Amino acid sequence: MKRRPLFPQVGALLHGGDYNPEQWLDRPDILEEDIRLMKQAGVNTATLGVFSWSVYEPREGEYHFEWMHRIIDNLYENGIYTVLATPSGARPAWLDEAYPEALRTNLKRVRNLHGQRHNHCITSPAYRKLVRRMDEKLAEEFGSHPGVILWHISNEFGGECACELCKEKFREYLREKYHNNIEELNQEWWTTFWSHRFLDFSQIEPPAAHGEKSIHGLNLDWKRFTTANTRDFMEAEMAVFREKTPHIPITTNFMHLYMALDYNQMAKPLDIISWDSYPRYGDPDRSLYDCSVENAFDHVTMRSFKKDRPFMMMESVPSLVNWHDYNKPKRPGVHRVTALQAIACGSDTVQYFQWRKGRGSYEQYHGAVLDHLGRSDTRVFRDVEEVGRLLASLKEVQGSVVQAKAAILFDWDNRWAIDDAAAFSNKTKKYEQTCIDLFRLFVKNGVEVDLISSEEPFDGYDFLAAPMLYLLKPGVAHRLKAFTERGGQLLATYITGYVNENTLCYLGGFPGDGLTELFGLYTEEIDTLYPKEKNGADFGEEGSLQGVYVLKDYCELVKLQGARPLAVYTGDFYAGTPAVTVNDYGKGKAYYVAARMEAAGMEALLKVMWKNAGIEVKALPEGVEYHRRTGDGAAYDFFINYTNEEQVIETEAGTDLLTGEAKEGKTTLAPLGVMVCRVQV
Ligand code: GAL
């Protein structure tokens, strides 16, 4: 794979984060000290202007950019580059006073008062115009500055607005989608149920707790519309920079598996993917490793949006946040492993929120590189300095990427549809957790896997898992067949192919849209188990899969039409019927796991499938994560030890970039130690 470094002008991995000098303009001593300490900490980037509107434009039409020029110049002269945000994530008071339509209306149809952030109307032409005017100014003022390397559009887009303007735009969206034919919508939304038929698009309201929330098709279309409208807002901002500064790439920062916006759609127009990572490290109910595997799931989701280039960890914290239930500082050594985990998963940056703690308001106790104490001889500052040094020694990793032969389908429409379905058990549906649990087995076995939407091409993969693929978008069933036919190994589970893209159930047997043929079976019933209930999958005593594995939560009762049973249920009235099956299809195999099977059983099955697919597993000690980044003929093997004990790993011949030592064969990783070995491929 050809390397595509994100910022060739920087020539290094980025280390830095959100910096809010506008809060300190009356303290030139502090601003000066910031530069000195940034250099000491190995910081080479600062994210500026995220919430600066009221300082840029304190009154409508009165602009002040000179302070930002001084900051950017000063940073640049000291070797620190700028990621420059647009300030549309929060509005000054004058704006809401003069243009109340910019204020968001919630689903109860109540318009917000001025305050908070991330709460503007997504449609408002007045707000879009003001944002455009501000963005044009920013592009003109700073677009030619050599220190500005990236536009950061707004901040963590999210939420929904149900004002009159948004409602009308939603109706337009529906008119277009349903070809201006209300009967088509009535059919796809199944509105004859409870007599909810519409005569005209104008009768349609966004879903609301005190109004319509029982039409799954409406609920889903509203979410799709909100994504489309937010993307449209973002693209309107992007258009200014595309026109005025085509040489500067553009990102926006995503949040941890954020449910309300389909990030697959949001990712498309962006040049670079970035996200904000705030795992709950230190929760005594979960090991550091478990917590980190979940964080890896997020990293991999992000890197999978643009597989041919690195992503950015735009925010993280070297110490603690202020919004978890319990805000615990990272323990000694934890910052190092979490920072390098991001790089291992394909990020070219470690950035923080924030550089310096503010004195007041809501985030005054949120962790930062610099505390109110204002000193650099603190534990946290030293941890950051250490990460700065480590990143400098990993400079050559830039632009390399993680490549996977396996993928797990992880789809927003599917998340929404399963979440909204009035079926199964709301306590145990757990689609995201099911995907994470499957992903965990890949990490455990050192197998790289992408997390992709069902709309992404399947070419290039030899293994695909589609856990709980309840909703099938048009063409997906066909592409799954083509994938298997050409030799792919396909894994599906209970609750697959129940509904079409508008949540209408398939008739004639699940999994629908022709998948009964691919899997060689159909499901007749699904049993939802109470937490106390268990069943078993008996694989017998011969063959590559053996033994009995525990099943919980869901057991589908399937009838075979060509598939071979690999395991049968051990209990209940369906004992002896198939629980796990395989169907030969073309040159490949389609496996169906009809029940929620414990990890050991899934792992045994995956090992068979990986072998069929020619995917190698890596023997790793418990609590060690492994990833390989490659680029231009070099490979970088990352080993991260999340345990407090030494761990022995096996490496190919190469050089440890963090120590400069030659390595081959067995190597000991220190507690919370990391090794990054350059090997030839
Ligand atoms: C992020 C946000 C930052 C800051 C941070 C605190 O979600 O983008 O502005 O609020 O959280 O953890």
XYZ file of C-alpha atoms and ligand atoms in Angstrom:
693
model
C 0.000 0.000 0.000
C 1.302 3.438 -0.987
C 1.670 5.755 1.985
C -0.434 8.886 2.143
C 0.838 10.975 5.059
C -1.869 13.336 6.257
C 0.392 16.358 6.679
C 3.610 16.109 4.667
C 4.554 19.653 5.674
C 4.701 18.577 9.338
C 6.659 15.417 8.597
C 5.739 13.813 11.919
C 2.863 12.252 13.795
C 0.761 15.028 15.298
C 0.824 15.629 19.032
C -1.220 18.436 20.517
C -4.844 19.327 20.986
C -7.552 21.891 21.660
C -6.067 25.190 22.712
C -8.297 28.066 23.789
C -6.036 31.141 23.975
C -9.078 33.427 23.609
C -9.813 32.631 27.275
C -6.413 34.051 28.232
C -5.970 37.112 26.038
C -5.513 39.294 29.131
C -2.619 37.080 30.269
C 0.231 37.433 27.764
C 2.524 35.786 30.325
C 0.409 32.627 30.189
C 0.273 32.645 26.393
C 4.044 32.880 26.308
C 4.412 30.107 28.857
C 2.091 27.943 26.737
C 4.492 28.065 23.808
C 7.464 27.208 25.994
C 5.692 24.253 27.564
C 4.222 22.993 24.299
C 7.755 22.722 22.958
C 8.859 20.969 26.127
C 6.015 18.445 25.754
C 6.830 17.706 22.112
C 3.601 19.327 20.929
C 3.549 20.168 17.222
C -0.113 21.055 16.675
C -2.880 23.096 18.276
C -6.592 23.028 17.462
C -7.824 26.592 17.580
C -11.023 28.541 17.322
C -13.518 25.763 18.123
C -15.669 28.057 20.248
C -14.341 31.508 19.348
C -17.293 33.177 17.664
C -18.053 35.702 20.404
C -14.418 36.860 20.354
C -14.121 36.928 16.566
C -17.384 38.827 16.170
C -18.457 40.329 19.509
C -21.210 42.323 17.778
C -22.738 41.568 14.440
C -20.417 42.747 11.681
C -17.589 43.778 14.041
C -14.691 41.410 13.438
C -11.507 40.825 15.414
C -9.062 38.380 13.922
C -5.825 40.137 14.854
C -5.475 38.164 18.116
C -5.778 34.871 16.240
C -3.173 36.011 13.704
C -0.759 36.653 16.577
C -1.449 33.222 18.081
C -1.099 31.308 14.803
C 2.059 33.237 13.836
C 3.611 32.660 17.193
C 2.811 28.956 17.188
C 4.155 28.577 13.666
C 7.382 30.391 14.465
C 7.843 27.852 17.219
C 7.210 24.823 15.010
C 3.580 24.291 16.032
C 0.956 23.878 13.311
C -2.689 24.887 13.501
C -5.857 22.900 13.000
C -8.386 25.702 12.582
C -12.004 25.097 13.498
C -15.096 26.898 12.336
C -17.032 28.212 15.334
C -20.508 27.064 14.281
C -20.777 24.687 17.264
C -21.726 27.542 19.633
C -23.299 30.947 19.042
C -22.853 34.374 20.633
C -25.850 35.840 22.458
C -26.377 38.618 19.900
C -26.892 36.043 17.184
C -29.692 34.161 18.948
C -31.272 37.473 19.925
C -31.281 38.808 16.376
C -31.979 35.478 14.610
C -34.117 33.304 16.894
C -34.662 30.816 14.066
C -31.061 29.675 14.725
C -32.243 28.239 18.054
C -33.078 24.558 17.939
C -36.571 23.180 18.555
C -36.722 19.855 20.368
C -39.031 16.948 19.571
C -41.578 18.237 22.093
C -41.705 21.239 19.718
C -40.234 23.593 22.306
C -37.669 26.088 21.078
C -34.478 26.318 23.163
C -33.391 29.471 24.904
C -29.959 30.860 24.186
C -27.175 28.899 25.857
C -25.152 25.703 25.832
C -23.682 24.591 22.488
C -24.236 22.129 19.633
C -27.850 23.154 19.492
C -28.546 25.198 16.397
C -31.320 24.576 13.908
C -29.822 22.453 11.156
C -31.910 24.050 8.412
C -32.139 27.736 9.341
C -31.164 29.769 6.240
C -30.321 32.739 8.467
C -27.872 30.690 10.547
C -26.345 29.071 7.479
C -25.811 32.528 6.011
C -24.094 33.801 9.152
C -21.911 30.695 9.328
C -21.001 31.109 5.694
C -20.028 34.732 6.251
C -17.838 33.712 9.203
C -16.249 30.825 7.271
C -15.473 33.106 4.332
C -13.724 35.493 6.690
C -11.721 32.643 8.222
C -10.700 31.348 4.801
C -9.640 34.853 3.728
C -7.814 35.675 6.953
C -6.034 32.380 7.548
C -6.320 30.240 4.401
C -2.903 31.212 3.087
C -1.058 30.848 6.376
C 1.555 28.077 6.050
C 0.857 27.029 9.649
C -2.797 26.165 8.966
C -2.903 22.508 7.935
C -6.511 21.455 8.390
C -10.037 22.852 8.619
C -12.038 21.390 11.490
C -15.691 21.947 10.656
C -17.789 22.879 13.678
C -17.574 20.465 16.601
C -19.167 17.077 17.201
C -22.252 17.533 15.025
C -25.281 15.971 16.662
C -28.894 16.186 17.744
C -32.053 16.948 15.842
C -34.338 19.908 15.287
C -38.098 19.801 14.732
C -38.850 23.456 13.975
C -41.191 24.429 11.152
C -38.259 24.842 8.743
C -36.859 21.390 9.531
C -40.321 19.820 9.297
C -40.876 21.293 5.867
C -37.474 20.097 4.730
C -38.252 16.608 6.063
C -41.459 16.551 4.027
C -39.463 17.564 0.955
C -37.045 14.726 1.656
C -39.956 12.281 1.852
C -41.574 13.644 -1.318
C -38.349 12.976 -3.145
C -37.750 9.553 -1.643
C -41.316 8.350 -2.305
C -41.597 9.941 -5.753
C -44.166 12.445 -4.582
C -46.540 9.527 -4.157
C -48.163 9.372 -0.719
C -49.512 5.887 -1.456
C -45.969 4.618 -1.878
C -45.107 6.057 1.531
C -48.266 4.597 3.093
C -47.278 1.202 1.770
C -43.630 1.350 2.842
C -44.551 2.674 6.278
C -47.518 0.235 6.605
C -49.718 3.076 7.809
C -53.036 1.252 7.511
C -52.004 -0.201 10.868
C -53.864 1.742 13.605
C -55.486 3.792 10.844
C -52.467 6.033 10.400
C -52.789 6.535 6.641
C -51.748 9.922 5.265
C -53.479 11.764 2.470
C -50.717 14.264 1.897
C -47.047 14.770 2.780
C -48.041 17.953 4.612
C -49.718 15.805 7.312
C -46.440 14.190 8.299
C -44.751 15.253 11.525
C -41.343 14.170 12.804
C -41.646 11.437 15.444
C -42.451 12.592 18.976
C -43.254 10.973 22.308
C -46.516 12.960 22.444
C -47.270 12.260 18.782
C -46.324 9.530 16.316
C -43.657 7.090 17.354
C -45.186 3.768 16.380
C -44.280 3.830 12.673
C -40.825 2.300 12.356
C -40.473 3.516 8.766
C -41.118 7.094 9.875
C -38.664 6.792 12.753
C -35.962 5.521 10.421
C -36.608 8.052 7.685
C -36.437 10.841 10.271
C -32.996 9.624 11.351
C -31.873 9.353 7.745
C -33.184 12.833 7.055
C -31.427 14.261 10.126
C -28.181 12.720 8.915
C -28.729 14.062 5.392
C -29.587 17.523 6.684
C -26.600 17.628 9.048
C -24.352 16.451 6.253
C -25.837 19.158 4.054
C -25.056 21.763 6.733
C -21.506 20.433 7.018
C -21.056 20.383 3.245
C -22.321 23.951 3.013
C -19.514 24.917 5.399
C -17.030 22.792 3.473
C -17.985 24.431 0.167
C -16.492 27.735 1.308
C -13.105 26.140 1.944
C -13.219 23.924 -1.127
C -13.586 27.088 -3.166
C -11.209 29.404 -1.329
C -8.547 27.037 0.044
C -8.582 23.815 -2.008
C -5.074 23.013 -0.743
C -6.212 22.566 2.874
C -7.920 19.274 3.792
C -11.121 19.173 5.818
C -12.379 17.104 8.751
C -15.022 17.208 11.450
C -14.673 15.409 14.765
C -16.897 12.375 15.346
C -17.961 10.924 18.689
C -17.785 7.392 20.066
C -20.260 5.296 17.966
C -22.664 8.241 18.109
C -26.085 6.764 17.463
C -28.072 9.679 16.037
C -26.018 10.362 12.887
C -25.006 7.782 10.329
C -21.270 8.356 10.284
C -20.904 6.348 7.088
C -22.817 9.104 5.351
C -21.111 11.923 7.243
C -17.673 10.491 6.439
C -18.090 10.494 2.675
C -17.353 14.143 1.804
C -14.545 14.534 4.368
C -10.862 14.347 3.447
C -9.750 12.989 6.792
C -11.654 11.156 9.526
C -11.145 12.311 13.073
C -12.797 11.398 16.352
C -12.810 12.080 20.082
C -11.910 9.185 22.362
C -12.944 9.173 26.029
C -13.141 5.587 27.350
C -13.981 4.897 30.980
C -10.537 3.754 32.066
C -10.322 2.824 35.714
C -13.778 1.258 36.046
C -13.119 -1.498 38.625
C -15.663 -3.746 36.879
C -13.594 -3.875 33.686
C -9.942 -4.554 33.077
C -7.852 -2.013 31.223
C -7.639 -4.533 28.410
C -11.439 -4.920 28.131
C -11.925 -1.192 28.137
C -9.191 -0.815 25.512
C -10.678 -3.454 23.226
C -13.913 -1.464 23.191
C -11.914 1.635 22.383
C -10.198 -0.307 19.593
C -13.659 -1.037 18.189
C -14.202 2.716 17.904
C -10.766 3.326 16.390
C -11.367 0.595 13.834
C -14.837 1.920 13.001
C -13.196 5.268 12.273
C -10.277 3.915 10.283
C -12.651 1.792 8.220
C -14.419 4.898 6.848
C -11.300 5.698 4.789
C -9.135 2.622 4.629
C -6.403 4.021 2.411
C -5.165 6.689 4.801
C -4.628 7.233 8.514
C -7.293 8.811 10.718
C -6.863 11.280 13.571
C -7.569 10.922 17.260
C -8.644 14.550 17.505
C -9.425 14.536 21.216
C -8.492 12.399 24.199
C -7.347 13.292 27.668
C -4.059 12.676 29.437
C -5.767 12.583 32.834
C -9.502 12.653 33.519
C -12.759 14.016 32.090
C -15.512 15.776 34.053
C -18.596 14.100 32.602
C -18.266 10.380 33.370
C -20.238 9.108 36.374
C -16.955 8.840 38.244
C -14.078 10.920 36.911
C -10.892 9.039 37.574
C -7.404 10.109 36.480
C -5.529 7.698 34.241
C -3.204 5.578 36.367
C 0.573 5.768 35.798
C 1.504 4.237 32.447
C -2.054 4.226 31.101
C -1.651 7.360 29.025
C 1.255 5.778 27.174
C -0.650 2.626 26.197
C -3.798 4.470 25.192
C -1.912 7.007 23.092
C 0.017 4.296 21.294
C -3.125 2.222 20.840
C -4.502 5.007 18.653
C -1.356 4.917 16.505
C -1.440 1.104 16.385
C -5.013 1.203 15.090
C -4.077 3.621 12.300
C -4.241 7.122 13.745
C -1.458 9.532 12.819
C -2.259 11.820 15.714
C -2.590 11.938 19.494
C -4.491 15.078 20.387
C -6.070 16.218 23.597
C -8.930 18.140 24.939
C -7.356 20.330 26.150
C -3.980 21.980 26.495
C -4.763 24.148 29.535
C -7.645 24.015 31.998
C -9.872 27.083 31.945
C -10.581 28.937 35.183
C -14.341 28.852 35.045
C -17.525 27.392 33.609
C -18.590 23.888 32.859
C -15.253 22.327 31.926
C -13.049 23.960 34.574
C -12.276 20.558 36.129
C -11.867 18.665 32.863
C -8.375 17.243 32.613
C -5.764 18.965 30.478
C -2.053 18.840 29.873
C -1.664 21.862 32.132
C -3.553 22.053 35.375
C -4.618 25.152 37.328
C -1.370 24.517 39.161
C 0.407 25.791 36.061
C 3.531 23.629 36.500
C 5.270 21.183 34.232
C 6.742 18.997 36.973
C 3.471 17.104 37.376
C 2.806 13.439 36.716
C 0.366 14.266 33.921
C 2.714 16.661 32.181
C 5.535 14.109 32.345
C 3.230 11.470 30.865
C 2.483 13.838 27.998
C 6.175 14.591 27.529
C 6.856 10.863 27.363
C 4.179 10.402 24.686
C 5.725 13.319 22.785
C 9.079 11.524 22.789
C 7.564 8.189 21.765
C 5.643 9.771 18.896
C 8.824 11.444 17.688
C 10.542 8.063 17.518
C 7.595 6.671 15.528
C 7.835 9.394 12.896
C 8.377 6.956 10.042
C 5.047 5.207 10.734
C 3.197 8.196 9.234
C 0.970 7.435 6.296
C 1.043 3.660 6.763
C -2.276 1.880 7.253
C -3.778 -1.262 8.739
C -4.995 -3.716 6.128
C -7.577 -6.412 6.791
C -8.746 -9.497 4.940
C -11.774 -9.775 7.216
C -14.683 -7.435 7.871
C -17.595 -7.211 10.274
C -20.680 -5.399 9.003
C -21.592 -2.624 11.407
C -24.379 -0.551 10.078
C -26.204 2.535 11.377
C -29.549 1.774 9.667
C -29.361 -1.638 11.242
C -28.583 -0.127 14.670
C -31.575 2.171 14.375
C -33.925 -0.530 13.124
C -33.013 -3.078 15.796
C -33.180 -0.458 18.498
C -36.623 0.669 17.325
C -38.107 -2.811 16.734
C -40.798 -3.656 19.281
C -39.682 -7.257 19.565
C -37.220 -9.644 21.175
C -36.117 -8.113 24.503
C -35.083 -4.508 24.899
C -32.743 -5.647 27.636
C -30.806 -8.102 25.495
C -30.960 -6.958 21.864
C -27.546 -5.336 22.295
C -26.540 -5.066 18.662
C -23.462 -2.921 19.338
C -22.312 -5.170 22.175
C -22.769 -8.220 19.950
C -20.520 -6.665 17.308
C -17.965 -5.664 19.954
C -17.973 -9.170 21.457
C -17.262 -10.635 18.041
C -14.575 -8.032 17.372
C -12.933 -8.919 20.706
C -12.204 -12.415 19.357
C -10.374 -10.914 16.392
C -8.256 -8.764 18.705
C -7.587 -11.752 20.950
C -6.278 -13.715 17.974
C -4.358 -10.869 16.372
C -6.568 -10.869 13.256
C -7.073 -7.457 11.631
C -10.700 -6.747 10.778
C -12.494 -3.774 9.229
C -15.867 -2.569 10.486
C -17.892 -1.600 7.447
C -21.397 -0.640 6.444
C -23.330 -3.165 4.362
C -23.140 -0.658 1.498
C -19.338 -0.847 1.316
C -17.812 -3.108 -1.350
C -17.030 -6.615 -0.114
C -14.232 -7.155 -2.669
C -10.852 -7.626 -1.132
C -12.208 -9.558 1.861
C -12.019 -13.318 2.314
C -14.098 -13.335 5.476
C -17.274 -11.424 6.306
C -19.338 -11.503 9.484
C -22.794 -9.963 9.535
C -23.983 -10.259 13.133
C -27.710 -9.561 13.597
C -28.106 -8.039 10.132
C -31.803 -7.437 10.797
C -32.304 -4.857 8.040
C -31.223 -5.518 4.469
C -30.587 -2.546 2.242
C -31.239 -2.982 -1.467
C -28.628 -5.153 -3.152
C -26.952 -6.360 0.048
C -28.343 -9.895 -0.134
C -27.213 -10.126 -3.735
C -23.701 -8.944 -2.854
C -23.454 -11.375 0.061
C -24.277 -14.158 -2.368
C -21.678 -12.959 -4.856
C -19.097 -12.725 -2.053
C -19.718 -16.323 -0.988
C -19.983 -17.642 -4.514
C -16.485 -16.427 -5.352
C -15.066 -18.284 -2.340
C -15.763 -16.076 0.679
C -16.430 -17.305 4.195
C -19.643 -15.706 5.448
C -20.954 -15.716 9.004
C -24.497 -14.659 9.902
C -26.484 -15.048 13.096
C -30.012 -15.093 14.540
C -32.088 -12.016 13.610
C -30.771 -11.722 10.066
C -32.776 -10.400 7.138
C -36.112 -9.800 8.855
C -36.906 -6.446 7.209
C -36.210 -4.363 4.127
C -34.698 -0.885 4.211
C -38.028 0.607 5.339
C -38.571 -2.053 8.006
C -41.239 -4.056 6.146
C -40.915 -7.743 7.031
C -39.933 -10.150 4.291
C -42.593 -12.686 3.422
C -41.858 -16.343 2.811
C -39.127 -16.842 5.411
C -36.249 -15.075 7.095
C -33.505 -14.372 6.214
C -35.244 -12.586 3.377
C -34.411 -11.168 -0.033
C -33.106 -14.514 -1.261
C -30.815 -15.228 1.677
C -32.690 -18.421 2.583
C -31.045 -19.843 -0.526
C -27.583 -18.609 0.479
C -27.778 -20.089 3.977
C -29.825 -23.120 2.910
C -32.393 -22.634 5.650
C -35.294 -20.545 6.884
C -36.275 -19.586 10.415
C -39.676 -20.494 11.722
C -39.660 -18.993 15.216
C -37.396 -17.145 17.596
C -37.225 -17.900 21.303
C -36.225 -15.003 23.578
C -34.639 -16.405 26.735
C -34.901 -14.871 30.191
C -31.485 -14.041 31.690
C -31.653 -17.136 33.907
C -32.361 -19.459 30.983
C -29.628 -21.115 28.956
C -29.501 -23.609 26.126
C -26.596 -25.430 24.529
C -25.112 -25.973 21.070
C -23.797 -29.524 20.792
C -21.182 -29.932 18.045
C -20.735 -33.663 18.737
C -17.424 -35.437 19.166
C -16.058 -35.549 15.656
C -14.843 -33.032 13.140
C -12.991 -29.777 13.560
C -15.667 -28.371 15.883
C -16.494 -30.367 18.981
C -18.145 -30.031 22.364
C -21.100 -28.190 23.830
C -21.236 -24.406 24.116
C -23.626 -22.286 26.146
C -26.354 -20.326 24.352
C -28.244 -17.400 25.839
C -30.737 -14.629 25.008
C -31.905 -15.786 21.538
C -32.481 -19.161 19.890
C -33.978 -19.273 16.422
C -35.767 -22.417 15.303
C -34.591 -23.104 11.772
C -35.607 -25.527 9.048
C -32.904 -26.731 6.698
C -33.165 -26.477 2.935
C -29.741 -27.694 1.927
C -27.542 -26.511 4.830
C -25.738 -29.051 7.020
C -26.163 -28.866 10.798
C -22.885 -28.399 12.694
C -24.462 -28.210 16.132
C -27.895 -28.936 17.542
C -29.792 -27.485 20.505
C -29.413 -29.475 23.703
C -32.568 -28.314 25.437
C -36.173 -27.152 25.359
C -38.867 -28.319 22.942
C -36.499 -27.709 20.023
C -33.679 -29.930 21.387
C -31.980 -31.814 18.567
C -32.826 -29.189 15.912
C -30.028 -27.173 14.222
C -28.320 -24.401 16.198
C -25.291 -23.837 13.938
C -25.227 -24.683 10.225
C -23.100 -24.372 7.115
C -24.131 -24.219 3.494
C -21.737 -24.700 0.582
C -22.431 -21.928 -1.895
C -20.347 -21.586 -5.043
C -16.734 -21.737 -3.960
C -17.485 -20.422 -0.467
C -19.364 -21.300 2.675
C -22.230 -19.568 4.451
C -22.370 -20.259 8.201
C -25.455 -19.512 10.276
C -25.329 -19.317 14.068
C -28.990 -19.402 15.027
C -28.472 -18.543 18.702
C -26.343 -16.225 20.816
C -23.372 -18.482 21.538
C -20.752 -17.953 24.242
C -17.375 -16.553 23.181
C -15.548 -19.905 23.334
C -17.953 -21.414 20.790
C -17.761 -18.390 18.507
C -13.977 -18.447 18.717
C -13.821 -22.144 17.801
C -16.058 -21.479 14.795
C -14.086 -18.403 13.743
C -10.856 -20.395 13.820
C -12.314 -22.879 11.346
C -13.572 -20.088 9.111
C -10.304 -18.107 9.259
C -8.436 -21.258 8.286
C -10.765 -21.792 5.330
C -10.169 -18.164 4.362
C -6.383 -18.456 4.642
C -6.275 -15.910 7.481
C -3.508 -16.491 10.023
C -4.026 -16.100 13.743
C -1.314 -14.828 16.055
C -0.586 -16.385 19.440
C -0.834 -13.520 21.945
C -0.685 -13.538 25.738
C -3.932 -12.527 27.442
C -4.135 -8.748 27.787
C -1.864 -7.957 24.820
C -3.190 -6.201 21.710
C -1.454 -6.467 18.356
C -1.785 -4.501 15.111
C 0.252 -4.206 11.963
C 0.514 -1.011 9.903
C 2.073 -1.233 6.451
C 3.202 1.187 3.792
C 5.698 1.278 0.944
C 7.166 -2.139 1.725
C 7.630 -1.622 5.457
C 5.521 -3.117 8.214
C 5.194 -1.910 11.796
C 4.100 -4.459 14.366
C 2.591 -2.916 17.504
C 2.323 -4.953 20.710
C 0.577 -3.297 23.663
C 0.600 -4.882 27.091
C -2.406 -3.753 29.130
C -1.536 -5.923 32.123
C 0.526 -5.085 35.167
C 2.767 -8.098 34.561
C 5.515 -8.784 32.074
C 4.323 -10.617 28.956
C 6.329 -12.610 26.456
C 5.562 -12.098 22.788
C 7.003 -13.507 19.588
C 8.234 -11.077 16.893
C 9.654 -11.336 13.403
C 13.180 -10.056 12.850
C 13.178 -6.276 13.013
C 13.973 -3.135 14.978
C 12.076 -1.806 17.946
C 11.519 1.823 16.982
C 10.994 2.926 20.578
C 14.375 1.643 21.808
C 16.373 1.160 18.614
C 17.128 -2.458 19.634
C 17.156 -5.365 17.207
C 14.442 -7.932 17.953
C 13.656 -11.444 16.841
C 11.762 -14.322 18.430
C 10.693 -14.132 22.044
C 10.686 -10.677 23.651
C 9.485 -9.550 27.041
C 7.089 -6.633 27.260
C 7.229 -4.680 30.510
C 4.001 -4.139 32.479
C 2.011 -1.571 30.475
C 4.833 -1.762 27.939
C 4.616 -1.150 24.213
C 6.814 -2.385 21.395
C 6.721 -1.153 17.825
C 8.839 -3.331 15.604
C 9.720 -2.396 12.038
C 9.870 -5.602 9.992
C 10.308 -6.155 6.244
C 7.399 -7.461 4.187
C -15.737 16.726 23.519
C -15.907 18.124 22.968
C -14.931 19.081 23.633
C -14.962 18.919 25.134
C -14.681 17.474 25.480
C -14.700 17.180 26.948
O -16.816 15.907 23.278
O -15.686 18.149 21.596
O -15.276 20.413 23.278
O -16.208 19.293 25.614
O -15.673 16.676 24.902
O -14.489 15.808 27.193
